[in-house]
PDB file of C-alpha atoms in Angstrom:
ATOM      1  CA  UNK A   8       0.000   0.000   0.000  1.00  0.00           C
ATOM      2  CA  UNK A   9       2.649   2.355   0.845  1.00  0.00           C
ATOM      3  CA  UNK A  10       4.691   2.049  -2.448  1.00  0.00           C
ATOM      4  CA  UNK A  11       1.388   2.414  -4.370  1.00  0.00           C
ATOM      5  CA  UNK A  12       0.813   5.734  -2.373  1.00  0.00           C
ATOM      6  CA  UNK A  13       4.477   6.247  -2.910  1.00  0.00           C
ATOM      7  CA  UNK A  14       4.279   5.524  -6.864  1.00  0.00           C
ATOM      8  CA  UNK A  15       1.076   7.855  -7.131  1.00  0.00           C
ATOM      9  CA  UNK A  16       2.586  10.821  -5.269  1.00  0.00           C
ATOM     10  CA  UNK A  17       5.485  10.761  -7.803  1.00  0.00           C
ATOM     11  CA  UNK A  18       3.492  10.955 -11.110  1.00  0.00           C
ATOM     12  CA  UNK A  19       1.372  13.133  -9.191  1.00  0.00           C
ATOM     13  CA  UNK A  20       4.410  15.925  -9.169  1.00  0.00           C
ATOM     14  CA  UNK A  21       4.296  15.638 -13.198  1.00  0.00           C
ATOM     15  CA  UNK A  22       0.494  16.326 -13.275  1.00  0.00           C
ATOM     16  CA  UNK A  23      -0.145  20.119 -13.789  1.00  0.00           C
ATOM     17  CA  UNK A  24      -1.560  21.970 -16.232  1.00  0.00           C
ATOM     18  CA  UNK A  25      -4.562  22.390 -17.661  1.00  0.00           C
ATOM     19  CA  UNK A  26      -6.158  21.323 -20.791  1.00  0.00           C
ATOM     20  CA  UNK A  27      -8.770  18.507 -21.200  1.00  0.00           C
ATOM     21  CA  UNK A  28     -11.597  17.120 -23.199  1.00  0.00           C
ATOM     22  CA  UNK A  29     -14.351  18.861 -24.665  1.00  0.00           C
ATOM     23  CA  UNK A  30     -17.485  19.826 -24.166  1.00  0.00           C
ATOM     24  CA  UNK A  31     -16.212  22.513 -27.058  1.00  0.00           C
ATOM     25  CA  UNK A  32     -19.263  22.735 -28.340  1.00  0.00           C
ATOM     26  CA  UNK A  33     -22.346  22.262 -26.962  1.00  0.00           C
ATOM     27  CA  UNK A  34     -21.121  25.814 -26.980  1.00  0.00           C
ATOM     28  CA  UNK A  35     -23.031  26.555 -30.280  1.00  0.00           C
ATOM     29  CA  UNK A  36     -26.335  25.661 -28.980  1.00  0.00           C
ATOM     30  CA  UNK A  37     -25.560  27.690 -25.321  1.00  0.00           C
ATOM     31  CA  UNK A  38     -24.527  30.933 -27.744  1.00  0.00           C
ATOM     32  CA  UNK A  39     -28.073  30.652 -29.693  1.00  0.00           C
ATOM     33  CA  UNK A  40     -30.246  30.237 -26.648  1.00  0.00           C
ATOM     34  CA  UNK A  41     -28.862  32.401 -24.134  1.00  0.00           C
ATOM     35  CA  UNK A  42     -29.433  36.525 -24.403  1.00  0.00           C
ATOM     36  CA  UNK A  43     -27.080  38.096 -26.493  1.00  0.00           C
ATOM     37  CA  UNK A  44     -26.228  41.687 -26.043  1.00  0.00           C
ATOM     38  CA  UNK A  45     -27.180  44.282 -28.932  1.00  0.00           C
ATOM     39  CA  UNK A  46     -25.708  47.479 -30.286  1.00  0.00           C
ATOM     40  CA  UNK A  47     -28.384  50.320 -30.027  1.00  0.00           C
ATOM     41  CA  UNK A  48     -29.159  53.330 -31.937  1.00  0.00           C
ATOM     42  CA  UNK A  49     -29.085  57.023 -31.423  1.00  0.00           C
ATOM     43  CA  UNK A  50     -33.265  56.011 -31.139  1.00  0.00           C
ATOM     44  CA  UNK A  51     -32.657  52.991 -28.464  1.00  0.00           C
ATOM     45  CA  UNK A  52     -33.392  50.443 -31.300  1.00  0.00           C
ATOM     46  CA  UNK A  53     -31.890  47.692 -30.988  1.00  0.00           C
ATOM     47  CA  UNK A  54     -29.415  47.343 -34.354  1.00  0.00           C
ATOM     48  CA  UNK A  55     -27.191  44.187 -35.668  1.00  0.00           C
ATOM     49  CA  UNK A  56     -25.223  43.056 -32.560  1.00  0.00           C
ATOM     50  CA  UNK A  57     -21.338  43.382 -33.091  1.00  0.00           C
ATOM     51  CA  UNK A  58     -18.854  41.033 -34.633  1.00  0.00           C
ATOM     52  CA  UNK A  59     -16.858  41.805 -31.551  1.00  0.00           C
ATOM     53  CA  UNK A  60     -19.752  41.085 -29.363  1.00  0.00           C
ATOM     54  CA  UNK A  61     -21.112  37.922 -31.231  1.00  0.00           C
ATOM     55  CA  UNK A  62     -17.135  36.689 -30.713  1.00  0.00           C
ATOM     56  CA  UNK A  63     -17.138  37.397 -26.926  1.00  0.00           C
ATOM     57  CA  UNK A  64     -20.798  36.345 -26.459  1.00  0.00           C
ATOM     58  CA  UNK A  65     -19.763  32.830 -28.584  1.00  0.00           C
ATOM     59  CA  UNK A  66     -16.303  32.437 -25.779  1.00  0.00           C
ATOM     60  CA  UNK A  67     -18.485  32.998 -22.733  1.00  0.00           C
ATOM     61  CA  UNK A  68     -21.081  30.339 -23.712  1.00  0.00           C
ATOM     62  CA  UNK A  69     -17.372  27.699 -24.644  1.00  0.00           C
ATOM     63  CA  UNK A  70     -16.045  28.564 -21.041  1.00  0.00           C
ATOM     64  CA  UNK A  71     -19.846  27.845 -19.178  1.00  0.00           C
ATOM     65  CA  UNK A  72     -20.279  24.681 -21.513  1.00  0.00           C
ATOM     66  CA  UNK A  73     -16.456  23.158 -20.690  1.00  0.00           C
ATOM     67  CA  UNK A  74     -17.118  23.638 -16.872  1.00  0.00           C
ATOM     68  CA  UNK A  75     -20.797  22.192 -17.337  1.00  0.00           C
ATOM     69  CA  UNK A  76     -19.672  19.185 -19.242  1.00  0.00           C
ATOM     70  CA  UNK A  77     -15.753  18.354 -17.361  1.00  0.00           C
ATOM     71  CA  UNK A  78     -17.518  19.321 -13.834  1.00  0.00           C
ATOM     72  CA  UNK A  79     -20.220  16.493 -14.566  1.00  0.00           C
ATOM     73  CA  UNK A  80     -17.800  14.167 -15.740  1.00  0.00           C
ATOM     74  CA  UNK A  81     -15.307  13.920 -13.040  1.00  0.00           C
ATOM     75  CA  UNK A  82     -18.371  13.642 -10.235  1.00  0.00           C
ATOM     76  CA  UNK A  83     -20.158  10.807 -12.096  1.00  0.00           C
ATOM     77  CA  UNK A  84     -16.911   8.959 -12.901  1.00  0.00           C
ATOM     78  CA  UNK A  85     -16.289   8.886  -9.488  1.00  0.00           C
ATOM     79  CA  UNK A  86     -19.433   8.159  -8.592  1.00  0.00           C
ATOM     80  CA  UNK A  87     -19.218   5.499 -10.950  1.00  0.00           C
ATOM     81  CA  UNK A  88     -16.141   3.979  -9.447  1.00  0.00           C
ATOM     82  CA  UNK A  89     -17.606   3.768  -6.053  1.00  0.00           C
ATOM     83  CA  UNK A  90     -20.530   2.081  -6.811  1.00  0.00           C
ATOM     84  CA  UNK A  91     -19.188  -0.354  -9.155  1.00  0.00           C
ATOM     85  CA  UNK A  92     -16.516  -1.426  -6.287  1.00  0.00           C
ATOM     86  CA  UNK A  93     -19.058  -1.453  -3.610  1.00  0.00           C
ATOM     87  CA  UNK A  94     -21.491  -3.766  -6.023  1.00  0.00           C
ATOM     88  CA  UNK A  95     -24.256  -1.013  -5.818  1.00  0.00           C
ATOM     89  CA  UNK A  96     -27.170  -1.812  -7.373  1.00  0.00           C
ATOM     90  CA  UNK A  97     -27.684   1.907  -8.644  1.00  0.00           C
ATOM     91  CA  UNK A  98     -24.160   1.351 -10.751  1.00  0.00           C
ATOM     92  CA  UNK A  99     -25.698   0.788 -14.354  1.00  0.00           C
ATOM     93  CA  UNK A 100     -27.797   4.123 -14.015  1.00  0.00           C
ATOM     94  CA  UNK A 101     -24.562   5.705 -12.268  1.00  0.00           C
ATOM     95  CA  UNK A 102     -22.802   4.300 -15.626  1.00  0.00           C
ATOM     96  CA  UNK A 103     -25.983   5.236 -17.742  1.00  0.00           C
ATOM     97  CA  UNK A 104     -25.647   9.191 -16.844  1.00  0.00           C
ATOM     98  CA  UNK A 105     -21.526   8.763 -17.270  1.00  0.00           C
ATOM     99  CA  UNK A 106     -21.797   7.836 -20.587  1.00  0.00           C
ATOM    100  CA  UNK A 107     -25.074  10.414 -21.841  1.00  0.00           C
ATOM    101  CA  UNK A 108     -22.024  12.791 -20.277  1.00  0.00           C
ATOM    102  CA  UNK A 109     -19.483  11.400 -23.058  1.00  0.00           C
ATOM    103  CA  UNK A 110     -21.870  11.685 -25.828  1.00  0.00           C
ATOM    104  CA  UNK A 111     -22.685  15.020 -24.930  1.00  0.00           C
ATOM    105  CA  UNK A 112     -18.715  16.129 -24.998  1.00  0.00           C
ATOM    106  CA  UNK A 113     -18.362  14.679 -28.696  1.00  0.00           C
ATOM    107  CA  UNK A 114     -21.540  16.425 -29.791  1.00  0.00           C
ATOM    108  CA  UNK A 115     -20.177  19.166 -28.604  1.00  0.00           C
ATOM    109  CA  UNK A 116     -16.693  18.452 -30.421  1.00  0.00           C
ATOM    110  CA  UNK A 117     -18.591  17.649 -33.184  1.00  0.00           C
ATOM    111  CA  UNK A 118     -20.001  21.025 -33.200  1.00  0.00           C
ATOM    112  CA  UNK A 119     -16.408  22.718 -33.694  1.00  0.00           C
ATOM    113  CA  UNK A 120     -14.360  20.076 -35.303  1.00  0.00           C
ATOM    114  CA  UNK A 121     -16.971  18.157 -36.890  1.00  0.00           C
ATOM    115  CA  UNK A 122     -18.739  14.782 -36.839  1.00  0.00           C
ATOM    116  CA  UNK A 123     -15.366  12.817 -37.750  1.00  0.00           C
ATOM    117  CA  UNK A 124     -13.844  14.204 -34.530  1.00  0.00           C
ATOM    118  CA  UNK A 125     -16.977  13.795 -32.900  1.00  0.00           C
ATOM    119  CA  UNK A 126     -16.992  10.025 -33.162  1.00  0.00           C
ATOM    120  CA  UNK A 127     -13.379   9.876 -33.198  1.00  0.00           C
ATOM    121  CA  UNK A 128     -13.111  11.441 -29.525  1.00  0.00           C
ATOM    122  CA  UNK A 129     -15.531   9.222 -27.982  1.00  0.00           C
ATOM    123  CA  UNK A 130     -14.727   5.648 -29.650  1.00  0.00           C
ATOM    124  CA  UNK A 131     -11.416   6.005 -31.300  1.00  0.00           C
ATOM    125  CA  UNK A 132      -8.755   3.711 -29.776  1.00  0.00           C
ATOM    126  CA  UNK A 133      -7.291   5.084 -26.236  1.00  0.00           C
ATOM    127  CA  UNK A 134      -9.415   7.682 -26.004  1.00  0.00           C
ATOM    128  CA  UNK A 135     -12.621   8.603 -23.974  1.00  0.00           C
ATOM    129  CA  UNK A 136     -15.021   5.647 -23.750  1.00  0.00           C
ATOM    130  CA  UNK A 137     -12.001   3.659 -23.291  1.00  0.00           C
ATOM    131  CA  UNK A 138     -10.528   5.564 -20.682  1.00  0.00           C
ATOM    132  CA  UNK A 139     -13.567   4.642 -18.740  1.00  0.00           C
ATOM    133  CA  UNK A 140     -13.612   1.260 -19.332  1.00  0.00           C
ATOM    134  CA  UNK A 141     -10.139   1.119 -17.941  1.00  0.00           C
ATOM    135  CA  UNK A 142     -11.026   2.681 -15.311  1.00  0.00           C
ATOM    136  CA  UNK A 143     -14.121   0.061 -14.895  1.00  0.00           C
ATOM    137  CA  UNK A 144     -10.904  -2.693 -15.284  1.00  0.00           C
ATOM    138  CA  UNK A 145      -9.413  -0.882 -12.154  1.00  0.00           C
ATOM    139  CA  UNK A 146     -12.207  -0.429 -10.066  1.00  0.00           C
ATOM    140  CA  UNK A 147     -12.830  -4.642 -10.940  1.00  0.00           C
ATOM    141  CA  UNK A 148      -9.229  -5.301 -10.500  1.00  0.00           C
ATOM    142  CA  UNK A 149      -9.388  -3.652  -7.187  1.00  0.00           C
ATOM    143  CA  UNK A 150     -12.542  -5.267  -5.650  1.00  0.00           C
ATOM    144  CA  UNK A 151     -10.538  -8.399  -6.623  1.00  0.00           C
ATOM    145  CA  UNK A 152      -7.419  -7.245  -5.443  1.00  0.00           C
ATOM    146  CA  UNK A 153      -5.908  -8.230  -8.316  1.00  0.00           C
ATOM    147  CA  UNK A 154      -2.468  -6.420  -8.625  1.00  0.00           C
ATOM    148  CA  UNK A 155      -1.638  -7.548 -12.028  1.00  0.00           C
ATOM    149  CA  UNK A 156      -5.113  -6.462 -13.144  1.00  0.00           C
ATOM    150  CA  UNK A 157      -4.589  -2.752 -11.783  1.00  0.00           C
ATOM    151  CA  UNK A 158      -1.254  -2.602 -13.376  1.00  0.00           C
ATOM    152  CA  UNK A 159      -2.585  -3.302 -16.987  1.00  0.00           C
ATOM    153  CA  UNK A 160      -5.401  -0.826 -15.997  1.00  0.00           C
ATOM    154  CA  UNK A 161      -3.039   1.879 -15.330  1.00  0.00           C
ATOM    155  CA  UNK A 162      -1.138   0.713 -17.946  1.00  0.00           C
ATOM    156  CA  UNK A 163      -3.725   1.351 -20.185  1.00  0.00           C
ATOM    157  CA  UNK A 164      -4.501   4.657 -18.545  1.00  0.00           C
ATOM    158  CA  UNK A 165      -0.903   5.756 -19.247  1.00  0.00           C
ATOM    159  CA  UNK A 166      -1.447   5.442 -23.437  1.00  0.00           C
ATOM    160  CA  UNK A 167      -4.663   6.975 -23.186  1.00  0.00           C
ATOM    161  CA  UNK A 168      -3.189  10.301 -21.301  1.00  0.00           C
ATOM    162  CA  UNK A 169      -1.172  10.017 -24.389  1.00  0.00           C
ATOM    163  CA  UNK A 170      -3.485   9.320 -27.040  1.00  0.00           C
ATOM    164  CA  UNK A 171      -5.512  11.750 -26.184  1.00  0.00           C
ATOM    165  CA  UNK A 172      -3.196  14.437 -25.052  1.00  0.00           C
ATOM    166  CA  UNK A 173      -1.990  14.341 -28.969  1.00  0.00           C
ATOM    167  CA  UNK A 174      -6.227  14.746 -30.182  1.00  0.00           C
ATOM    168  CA  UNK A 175      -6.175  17.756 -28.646  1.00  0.00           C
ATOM    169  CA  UNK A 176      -2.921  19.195 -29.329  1.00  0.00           C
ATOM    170  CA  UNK A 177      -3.624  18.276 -33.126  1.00  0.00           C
ATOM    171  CA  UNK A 178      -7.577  19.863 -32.908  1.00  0.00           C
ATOM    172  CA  UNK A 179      -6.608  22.863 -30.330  1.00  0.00           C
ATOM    173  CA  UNK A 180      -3.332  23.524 -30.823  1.00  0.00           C
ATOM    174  CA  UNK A 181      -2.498  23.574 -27.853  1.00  0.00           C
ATOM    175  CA  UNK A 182       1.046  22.383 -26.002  1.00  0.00           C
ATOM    176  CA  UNK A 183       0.781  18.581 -25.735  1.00  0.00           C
ATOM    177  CA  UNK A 184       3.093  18.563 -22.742  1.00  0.00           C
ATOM    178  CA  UNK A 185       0.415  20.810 -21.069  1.00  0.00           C
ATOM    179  CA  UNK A 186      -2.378  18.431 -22.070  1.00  0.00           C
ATOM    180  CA  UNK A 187      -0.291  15.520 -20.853  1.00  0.00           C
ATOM    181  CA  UNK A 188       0.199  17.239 -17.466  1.00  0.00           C
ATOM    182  CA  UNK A 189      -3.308  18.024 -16.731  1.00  0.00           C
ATOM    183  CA  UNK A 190      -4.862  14.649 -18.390  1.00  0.00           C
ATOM    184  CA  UNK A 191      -2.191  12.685 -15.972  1.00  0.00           C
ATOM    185  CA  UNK A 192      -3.657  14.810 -13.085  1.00  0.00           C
ATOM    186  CA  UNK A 193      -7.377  14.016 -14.181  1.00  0.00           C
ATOM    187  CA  UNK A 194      -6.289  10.127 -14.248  1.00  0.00           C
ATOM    188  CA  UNK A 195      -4.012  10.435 -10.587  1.00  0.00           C
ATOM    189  CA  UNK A 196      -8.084  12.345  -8.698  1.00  0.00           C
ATOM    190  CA  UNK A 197      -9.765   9.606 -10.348  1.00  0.00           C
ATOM    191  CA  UNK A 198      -7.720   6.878  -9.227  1.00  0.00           C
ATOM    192  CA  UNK A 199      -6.403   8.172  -5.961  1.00  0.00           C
ATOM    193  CA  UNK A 200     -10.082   8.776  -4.813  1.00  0.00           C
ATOM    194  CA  UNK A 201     -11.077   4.805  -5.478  1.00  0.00           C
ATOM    195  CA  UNK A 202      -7.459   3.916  -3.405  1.00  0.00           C
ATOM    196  CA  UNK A 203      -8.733   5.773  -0.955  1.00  0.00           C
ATOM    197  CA  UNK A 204     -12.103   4.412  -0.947  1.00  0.00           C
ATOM    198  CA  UNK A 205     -10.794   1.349  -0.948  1.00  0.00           C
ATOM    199  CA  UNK A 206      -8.659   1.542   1.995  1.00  0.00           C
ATOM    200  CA  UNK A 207     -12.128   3.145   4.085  1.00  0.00           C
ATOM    201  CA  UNK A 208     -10.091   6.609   3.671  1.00  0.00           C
ATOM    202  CA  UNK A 209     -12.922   8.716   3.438  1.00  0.00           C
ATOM    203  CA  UNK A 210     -12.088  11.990   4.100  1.00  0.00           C
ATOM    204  CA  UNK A 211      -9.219  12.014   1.170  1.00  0.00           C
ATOM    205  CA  UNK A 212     -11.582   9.851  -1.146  1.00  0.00           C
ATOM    206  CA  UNK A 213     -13.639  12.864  -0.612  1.00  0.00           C
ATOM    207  CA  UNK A 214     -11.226  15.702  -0.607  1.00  0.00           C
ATOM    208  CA  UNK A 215     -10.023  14.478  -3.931  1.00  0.00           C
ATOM    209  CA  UNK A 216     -13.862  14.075  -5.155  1.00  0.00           C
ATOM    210  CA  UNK A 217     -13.436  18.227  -4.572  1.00  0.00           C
ATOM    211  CA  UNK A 218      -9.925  18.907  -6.168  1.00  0.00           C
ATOM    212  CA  UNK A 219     -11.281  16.928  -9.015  1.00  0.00           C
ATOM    213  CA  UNK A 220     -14.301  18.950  -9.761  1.00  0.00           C
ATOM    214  CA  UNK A 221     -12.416  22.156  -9.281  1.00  0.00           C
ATOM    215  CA  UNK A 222      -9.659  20.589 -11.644  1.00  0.00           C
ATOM    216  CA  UNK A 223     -11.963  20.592 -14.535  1.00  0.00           C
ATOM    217  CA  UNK A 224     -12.782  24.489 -14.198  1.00  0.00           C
ATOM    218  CA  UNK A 225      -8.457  24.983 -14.952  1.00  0.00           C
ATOM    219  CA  UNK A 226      -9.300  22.471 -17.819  1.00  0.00           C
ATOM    220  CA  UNK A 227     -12.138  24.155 -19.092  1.00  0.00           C
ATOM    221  CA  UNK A 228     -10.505  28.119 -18.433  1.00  0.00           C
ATOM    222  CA  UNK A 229      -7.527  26.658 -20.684  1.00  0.00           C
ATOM    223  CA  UNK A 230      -9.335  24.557 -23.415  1.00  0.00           C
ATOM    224  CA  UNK A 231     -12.072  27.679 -23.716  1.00  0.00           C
ATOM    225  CA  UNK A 232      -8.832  30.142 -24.168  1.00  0.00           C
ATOM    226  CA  UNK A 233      -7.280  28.031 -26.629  1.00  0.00           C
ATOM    227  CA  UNK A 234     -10.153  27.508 -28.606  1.00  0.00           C
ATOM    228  CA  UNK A 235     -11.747  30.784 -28.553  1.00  0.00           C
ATOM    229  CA  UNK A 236      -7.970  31.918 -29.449  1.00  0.00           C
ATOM    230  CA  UNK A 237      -8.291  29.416 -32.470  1.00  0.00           C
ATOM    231  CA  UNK A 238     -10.960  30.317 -33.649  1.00  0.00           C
ATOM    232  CA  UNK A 239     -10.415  34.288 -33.504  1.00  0.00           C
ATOM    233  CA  UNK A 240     -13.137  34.812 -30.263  1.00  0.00           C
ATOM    234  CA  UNK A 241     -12.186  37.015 -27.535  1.00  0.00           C
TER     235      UNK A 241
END
């Protein structure tokens, strides 16, 4: 137990940026349904709004829809996690909602990048459904205590950080090391919280529950500022 602890505090110390998944673009549908802000005449009619205001209005709704979107994600996968270990009988609608969650974030990749990305994000190879199913293999592995089960799962977990880290550098442009740093963090919450819950730690399963969710807001703050900076938004 203590070298695992020992083994996740070190790869913990790599883990820090930010830059994540998606939820890019549920952002379109946010922008059209939420009040926009319009120019106004010397009359007070209300006129054409801006370019520059259309831009900032479209980067706003980005920002809210990442933290929607990464904020739901990391509670249900934990959630997730829990119950599957524990044998809950509320697991498959636990791992019902986790997964309307994924197909939500490529819709909303879709929506930027297109339907290719869209599909490629949630089922390519290493990437997002699988990185919960690996995580599914660890939370099995550890019920078990199977050691060599955990290992492939991390395992696994490590090409996936990588896998994915290089989708979004390709699609965002942004620094791969960065999205290496803060998927590797994502991965260390997720599986530190189910150690801990597995050793009846409770009050650091649940602190890391918290540092989780608040880790997706740096995610989405640097995805939505890459993005937005892609695509010319303010």
């Amino acid at each position: 137990m203590r070298n695992r602890r020992q083994t996740i505090a070190m790869l913990a110390i790599l883990a820090l940026a930010a830059a994540l998944v998606a939820g890019f673009g549920s952002t379109t549908g946010s922008a059209k349904t939420s009040a926009t802000p319009m120019a106004m005449d010397h009359d007070g009619h209300g006129m054409q709004m801006s370019s520059s205001a259309k831009a900032s209005s479209k980067a706003v709704a980005l920002r809210i829809a990442l933290d929607r979107l990464l904020g739901e994600h990391a509670i249900l996968a934990i959630q997730a996690t829990q119950r599957g270990y524990a044998g809950g009988k509320d697991f498959p609608a636990v791992a019902k909602q986790l997964d309307a969650n994924s197909v939500a974030l490529s819709q909303a990749i879709a929506s930027v990048y297109g339907q290719a990305a869209g599909k490629q994000f949630l089922n390519g190879k290493f990437l997002w459904r699988d990185h919960i199913r690996f995580f599914v293999a660890y939370t099995v592995a550890s019920a078990k205590g199977d050691t060599a089960g955990q290992k492939q799962a991390v395992a696994n977990l490590m090409t996936y950080i990588q896998t994915q880290a290089a989708f979004f550098a390709k699609a965002t442009g942004l620094p791969k090391k960065a999205l290496v740093d803060d998927l590797t963090a994502h991965v260390l919450q997720l599986k530190g919280a189910l150690d801990d819950y597995d050793a009846k730690q409770y009050a650091k399963t649940f602190a890391l529950v918290h540092g989780s969710y608040q880790h997706m807001f740096m995610t989405g703050a640097a995805l939505a500022g890459g993005i937005a900076s892609q695509k010319g938004l303010k």
